[in-house]
Short mmCIF file of C-alpha atoms in Angstrom, two decimals:
data_model
loop_
_atom_site.label_atom_id
_atom_site.label_comp_id
_atom_site.label_asym_id
_atom_site.label_seq_id
_atom_site.Cartn_x
_atom_site.Cartn_y
_atom_site.Cartn_z
CA MET A 1 -4.44 -14.97 -9.75
CA ASP A 2 -4.41 -15.37 -13.52
CA LYS A 3 -6.45 -12.23 -14.17
CA LEU A 4 -5.89 -8.62 -13.21
CA THR A 5 -8.02 -8.25 -10.08
CA LEU A 6 -9.34 -5.20 -8.23
CA ILE A 7 -10.46 -5.59 -4.62
CA PRO A 8 -12.17 -2.71 -2.77
CA LEU A 9 -11.27 -2.39 0.92
CA GLU A 10 -13.34 -0.21 3.25
CA CYS A 11 -11.13 1.27 6.00
CA GLY A 12 -13.60 3.06 8.26
CA ARG A 13 -15.94 5.96 7.66
CA LEU A 14 -16.07 9.69 8.30
CA THR A 15 -19.05 11.89 8.98
CA THR A 16 -19.23 15.63 8.34
CA ASP A 17 -21.65 18.32 7.23
CA ARG A 18 -22.33 18.00 3.52
CA SER A 19 -21.36 21.64 3.14
CA THR A 20 -17.82 20.54 3.98
CA ILE A 21 -17.57 18.55 0.76
CA VAL A 22 -19.78 20.47 -1.65
CA SER A 23 -20.62 24.16 -1.77
CA GLY A 24 -24.21 24.72 -0.67
CA GLY A 25 -24.65 21.17 0.62
CA ASP A 26 -27.33 20.47 3.23
CA GLY A 27 -27.48 17.90 6.02
CA SER A 28 -24.78 15.44 6.93
CA ALA A 29 -22.56 13.23 4.79
CA THR A 30 -21.21 9.76 5.50
CA LEU A 31 -17.94 9.10 3.72
CA PRO A 32 -16.56 5.58 3.34
CA VAL A 33 -12.75 5.60 3.39
CA PRO A 34 -11.72 3.27 0.58
CA CYS A 35 -8.41 1.68 -0.23
CA TRP A 36 -8.03 -0.51 -3.28
CA LEU A 37 -5.95 -3.64 -3.80
CA VAL A 38 -4.81 -4.48 -7.33
CA ILE A 39 -3.32 -7.91 -7.98
CA HIS A 40 -1.44 -8.23 -11.26
CA PRO A 41 -1.19 -11.61 -13.02
CA ASN A 42 2.59 -11.41 -12.59
CA GLY A 43 2.05 -11.64 -8.83
CA GLN A 44 2.76 -8.03 -7.92
CA LYS A 45 0.36 -6.38 -5.52
CA LEU A 46 -0.54 -2.70 -5.49
CA VAL A 47 -2.52 -0.65 -2.99
CA PHE A 48 -4.17 2.60 -4.08
CA ASP A 49 -4.24 4.78 -0.95
CA THR A 50 -3.77 3.52 2.59
CA GLY A 51 -6.66 5.00 4.57
CA MET A 52 -6.41 6.55 8.01
CA HIS A 53 -3.78 6.27 10.72
CA VAL A 54 -4.65 3.66 13.30
CA SER A 55 -4.62 6.32 16.04
CA VAL A 56 -7.85 7.73 14.58
CA GLN A 57 -9.58 4.67 16.04
CA GLU A 58 -9.14 6.42 19.38
CA SER A 59 -9.35 10.12 18.52
CA MET A 60 -8.70 12.76 15.86
CA ASP A 61 -5.98 14.35 18.01
CA ARG A 62 -3.33 13.57 15.38
CA TYR A 63 -5.10 16.00 13.02
CA PRO A 64 -6.14 19.06 15.04
CA GLY A 65 -7.31 20.91 11.94
CA MET A 66 -9.82 18.20 11.01
CA GLY A 67 -12.36 18.72 13.77
CA MET A 68 -15.17 18.97 11.21
CA PHE A 69 -14.90 15.20 10.71
CA THR A 70 -16.05 12.44 13.07
CA ALA A 71 -14.51 9.02 12.52
CA ASP A 72 -16.24 5.65 12.76
CA TYR A 73 -13.13 3.49 12.60
CA SER A 74 -12.61 0.33 14.60
CA PRO A 75 -9.77 -2.14 15.15
CA GLY A 76 -9.69 -4.51 12.20
CA GLU A 77 -10.66 -1.80 9.71
CA GLU A 78 -7.12 -0.47 9.18
CA VAL A 79 -5.60 -1.18 5.79
CA SER A 80 -3.31 -3.99 6.94
CA SER A 81 -6.19 -5.95 8.46
CA GLN A 82 -8.32 -5.37 5.38
CA ILE A 83 -5.53 -6.70 3.17
CA GLU A 84 -5.09 -9.69 5.44
CA SER A 85 -8.84 -10.40 5.19
CA VAL A 86 -8.18 -11.55 1.62
CA GLN A 87 -5.27 -13.74 2.73
CA ILE A 88 -2.48 -11.38 1.74
CA ASP A 89 0.22 -10.16 4.12
CA SER A 90 0.53 -6.37 4.09
CA ALA A 91 4.31 -6.85 4.20
CA ASP A 92 4.03 -8.43 0.74
CA ILE A 93 2.53 -5.37 -0.95
CA ASP A 94 4.92 -4.22 -3.68
CA ILE A 95 3.54 -0.80 -4.60
CA ILE A 96 1.57 2.00 -2.96
CA VAL A 97 0.04 4.55 -5.31
CA PHE A 98 -1.17 7.71 -3.59
CA SER A 99 -4.05 9.64 -5.08
CA HIS A 100 -2.91 12.48 -2.82
CA LEU A 101 -1.46 13.01 0.63
CA HIS A 102 -4.41 14.00 2.81
CA TYR A 103 -4.73 12.13 6.10
CA ASP A 104 -7.53 9.77 5.06
CA HIS A 105 -5.60 8.60 2.00
CA CYS A 106 -2.11 8.03 3.37
CA GLY A 107 -2.44 7.54 7.12
CA GLY A 108 -1.98 3.77 7.02
CA THR A 109 1.32 3.85 5.16
CA ASN A 110 3.29 2.64 8.19
CA LEU A 111 1.29 -0.61 8.01
CA ILE A 112 2.66 -1.41 4.54
CA PRO A 113 6.40 -1.38 5.23
CA ASN A 114 8.03 -2.86 2.13
CA ALA A 115 6.29 -1.16 -0.77
CA ARG A 116 7.68 1.50 -3.04
CA ILE A 117 5.52 4.59 -3.33
CA ILE A 118 4.36 6.11 -6.62
CA VAL A 119 3.17 9.70 -6.30
CA GLN A 120 2.95 12.73 -8.54
CA GLU A 121 5.99 14.96 -8.07
CA ALA A 122 3.78 18.01 -7.52
CA GLU A 123 1.96 16.25 -4.69
CA TRP A 124 5.12 15.07 -2.96
CA GLN A 125 6.47 18.61 -3.06
CA ALA A 126 3.21 20.08 -1.78
CA GLY A 127 3.14 17.55 1.04
CA HIS A 128 6.40 18.99 2.40
CA LYS A 129 5.62 22.70 2.09
CA ASP A 130 6.07 24.29 5.50
CA LYS A 131 2.95 26.46 5.34
CA LEU A 132 0.71 23.55 4.36
CA VAL A 133 2.22 21.31 7.01
CA GLU A 134 1.81 24.01 9.66
CA ALA A 135 -1.81 24.49 8.59
CA GLY A 136 -2.48 20.78 9.01
CA VAL A 137 -3.21 20.18 5.32
CA TYR A 138 -0.44 17.58 5.20
CA THR A 139 1.22 15.45 7.86
CA PRO A 140 4.55 14.11 6.52
CA ASP A 141 4.79 11.67 9.44
CA ASP A 142 1.97 9.80 7.71
CA PHE A 143 3.72 9.26 4.39
CA ASP A 144 7.43 10.12 4.52
CA LEU A 145 8.61 7.05 6.41
CA GLY A 146 11.62 5.82 4.46
CA HIS A 147 9.88 3.92 1.66
CA ASP A 148 11.41 4.07 -1.80
CA ILE A 149 9.71 6.97 -3.59
CA VAL A 150 9.00 7.19 -7.31
CA GLU A 151 7.95 10.73 -8.22
CA ILE A 152 6.17 10.86 -11.55
CA LYS A 153 4.98 13.64 -13.84
CA GLY A 154 1.77 13.01 -15.71
CA GLU A 155 0.41 9.67 -16.89
CA HIS A 156 2.33 6.60 -15.81
CA ASP A 157 2.04 2.97 -16.95
CA ILE A 158 2.79 1.20 -13.68
CA PHE A 159 3.49 -2.34 -14.89
CA GLY A 160 4.65 -1.41 -18.39
CA ASP A 161 1.90 -3.44 -20.06
CA GLY A 162 -0.94 -0.93 -20.24
CA SER A 163 -2.97 -2.61 -17.51
CA VAL A 164 -2.81 0.00 -14.73
CA TRP A 165 -2.27 3.71 -15.26
CA CYS A 166 -1.85 6.75 -13.06
CA LEU A 167 -3.98 9.56 -14.49
CA PRO A 168 -3.33 13.14 -13.34
CA THR A 169 -6.55 14.74 -12.06
CA PRO A 170 -5.26 17.85 -10.26
CA GLY A 171 -7.31 20.50 -8.56
CA HIS A 172 -8.35 19.01 -5.23
CA THR A 173 -4.63 19.12 -4.54
CA ALA A 174 -1.67 20.14 -6.66
CA GLY A 175 -0.74 16.61 -7.64
CA HIS A 176 -3.94 14.62 -7.26
CA GLN A 177 -4.17 11.54 -9.46
CA SER A 178 -6.74 8.87 -10.23
CA LEU A 179 -6.04 5.24 -11.16
CA ARG A 180 -7.20 3.44 -14.29
CA VAL A 181 -7.37 -0.35 -14.08
CA ASN A 182 -8.01 -2.09 -17.41
CA LEU A 183 -9.83 -5.20 -16.27
CA GLU A 184 -10.97 -7.99 -18.55
CA SER A 185 -14.56 -6.91 -17.83
CA GLY A 186 -13.80 -3.34 -18.87
CA PRO A 187 -11.81 -0.31 -17.73
CA VAL A 188 -12.35 1.06 -14.23
CA VAL A 189 -11.22 4.47 -12.99
CA LEU A 190 -10.82 5.13 -9.28
CA THR A 191 -11.43 8.87 -9.04
CA ALA A 192 -10.35 9.38 -5.41
CA ASP A 193 -11.13 12.93 -4.26
CA CYS A 194 -11.34 14.48 -7.68
CA VAL A 195 -14.99 13.46 -7.22
CA TYR A 196 -16.49 12.47 -3.88
CA ASP A 197 -19.75 10.95 -5.11
CA ARG A 198 -22.15 10.51 -8.03
CA GLN A 199 -24.42 13.40 -7.04
CA ILE A 200 -21.48 15.80 -7.08
CA PHE A 201 -20.29 14.36 -10.39
CA ASP A 202 -23.64 14.62 -12.15
CA SER A 203 -24.03 18.26 -11.12
CA MET A 204 -20.34 19.09 -11.69
CA SER A 205 -20.35 20.74 -8.27
CA LEU A 206 -17.19 21.74 -6.48
CA PRO A 207 -16.16 21.65 -2.83
CA PRO A 208 -15.74 24.91 -0.91
CA PHE A 209 -11.99 24.32 -0.64
CA GLY A 210 -9.17 22.98 -2.77
CA TYR A 211 -5.93 23.80 -4.47
CA ASN A 212 -7.45 25.07 -7.73
CA LYS A 213 -11.16 24.88 -8.57
CA GLU A 214 -10.68 25.50 -12.29
CA LEU A 215 -8.22 22.61 -12.49
CA GLN A 216 -10.55 20.37 -10.52
CA LEU A 217 -13.49 21.14 -12.80
CA ALA A 218 -11.32 20.36 -15.83
CA SER A 219 -10.31 17.07 -14.20
CA MET A 220 -13.95 16.23 -13.51
CA LYS A 221 -14.82 16.89 -17.15
CA TYR A 222 -11.97 14.59 -18.17
CA LEU A 223 -13.44 11.86 -15.96
CA LYS A 224 -16.83 12.48 -17.58
CA TYR A 225 -15.20 11.90 -20.96
CA LEU A 226 -13.73 8.64 -19.69
CA GLU A 227 -17.13 7.51 -18.42
CA ASP A 228 -18.77 8.46 -21.72
CA THR A 229 -16.19 6.38 -23.58
CA GLY A 230 -16.72 3.21 -21.56
CA CYS A 231 -14.97 3.50 -18.19
CA THR A 232 -16.72 2.61 -14.96
CA LEU A 233 -16.03 5.23 -12.30
CA TYR A 234 -15.72 4.50 -8.60
CA PHE A 235 -15.86 7.72 -6.63
CA GLY A 236 -13.77 8.79 -3.67
CA HIS A 237 -16.32 8.63 -0.84
CA ASP A 238 -19.68 7.55 -2.28
CA VAL A 239 -21.71 5.81 0.43
CA ALA A 240 -24.54 4.95 -1.98
CA GLN A 241 -22.10 3.30 -4.35
CA TRP A 242 -20.50 1.28 -1.57
CA ASP A 243 -23.66 0.26 0.22
CA GLY A 244 -26.01 0.03 -2.73
CA THR A 245 -23.82 -2.31 -4.75
CA GLY A 246 -22.04 -4.18 -1.97
CA LEU A 247 -18.88 -2.86 -3.58
CA HIS A 248 -16.70 -3.44 -0.55
CA LYS A 249 -17.44 -7.19 -0.76
CA SER A 250 -16.47 -7.53 -4.41
CA PHE A 251 -13.61 -8.97 -6.41
CA ILE A 252 -13.66 -7.18 -9.76
CA ARG A 253 -11.97 -8.77 -12.78
#
């Protein structure tokens, strides 16, 4: 492709009580599990997050601490199949960028065998802390599989040409990051779990859990500044955004 291209990939859905994702929330919440494919004009291919482990199509047994979530995740929705649906072999993906290392963002890493991983150093370290692993916050068997690892600190220009940037947005986790993609049509920021959806963003509400709520609020305000200065934001699990715009069927350039 001769233009920088962003392709949303929907890799299943989760359902939980809304109070799980925002303090004081009522009712239930449906959460699309997005991955994102970036194709650079130089031919390199990047995936932002890898979705859930294929075993979740059968049960949540791999993640005993995540019983508050119910998965709607069928064969063909895993990240490799979604990549192949746009005529790309998952073995040809060059780069994985992790927003963070929770199970619904890194579980499909084994399906992308040849990529190098770009992750914030603070997140990689947190993902291996014994207490957090024992508590089920992180599952290293999802993400520490022998790929080449590039641990970064702060902003990072992935291709060296200003087109795609890692932006630190900590708070949800110690090393959470968002991704800025400077398309010809305008800059896009993939917020991942710094912000789950538009309603949460507009009210600047916070979830009942997280690494550091003050940091997360500061990161949300930074994203608000980016939106106010011309960036389009795509949120981490916004069902209205996905369904209302047909986002998951789009090629964005």
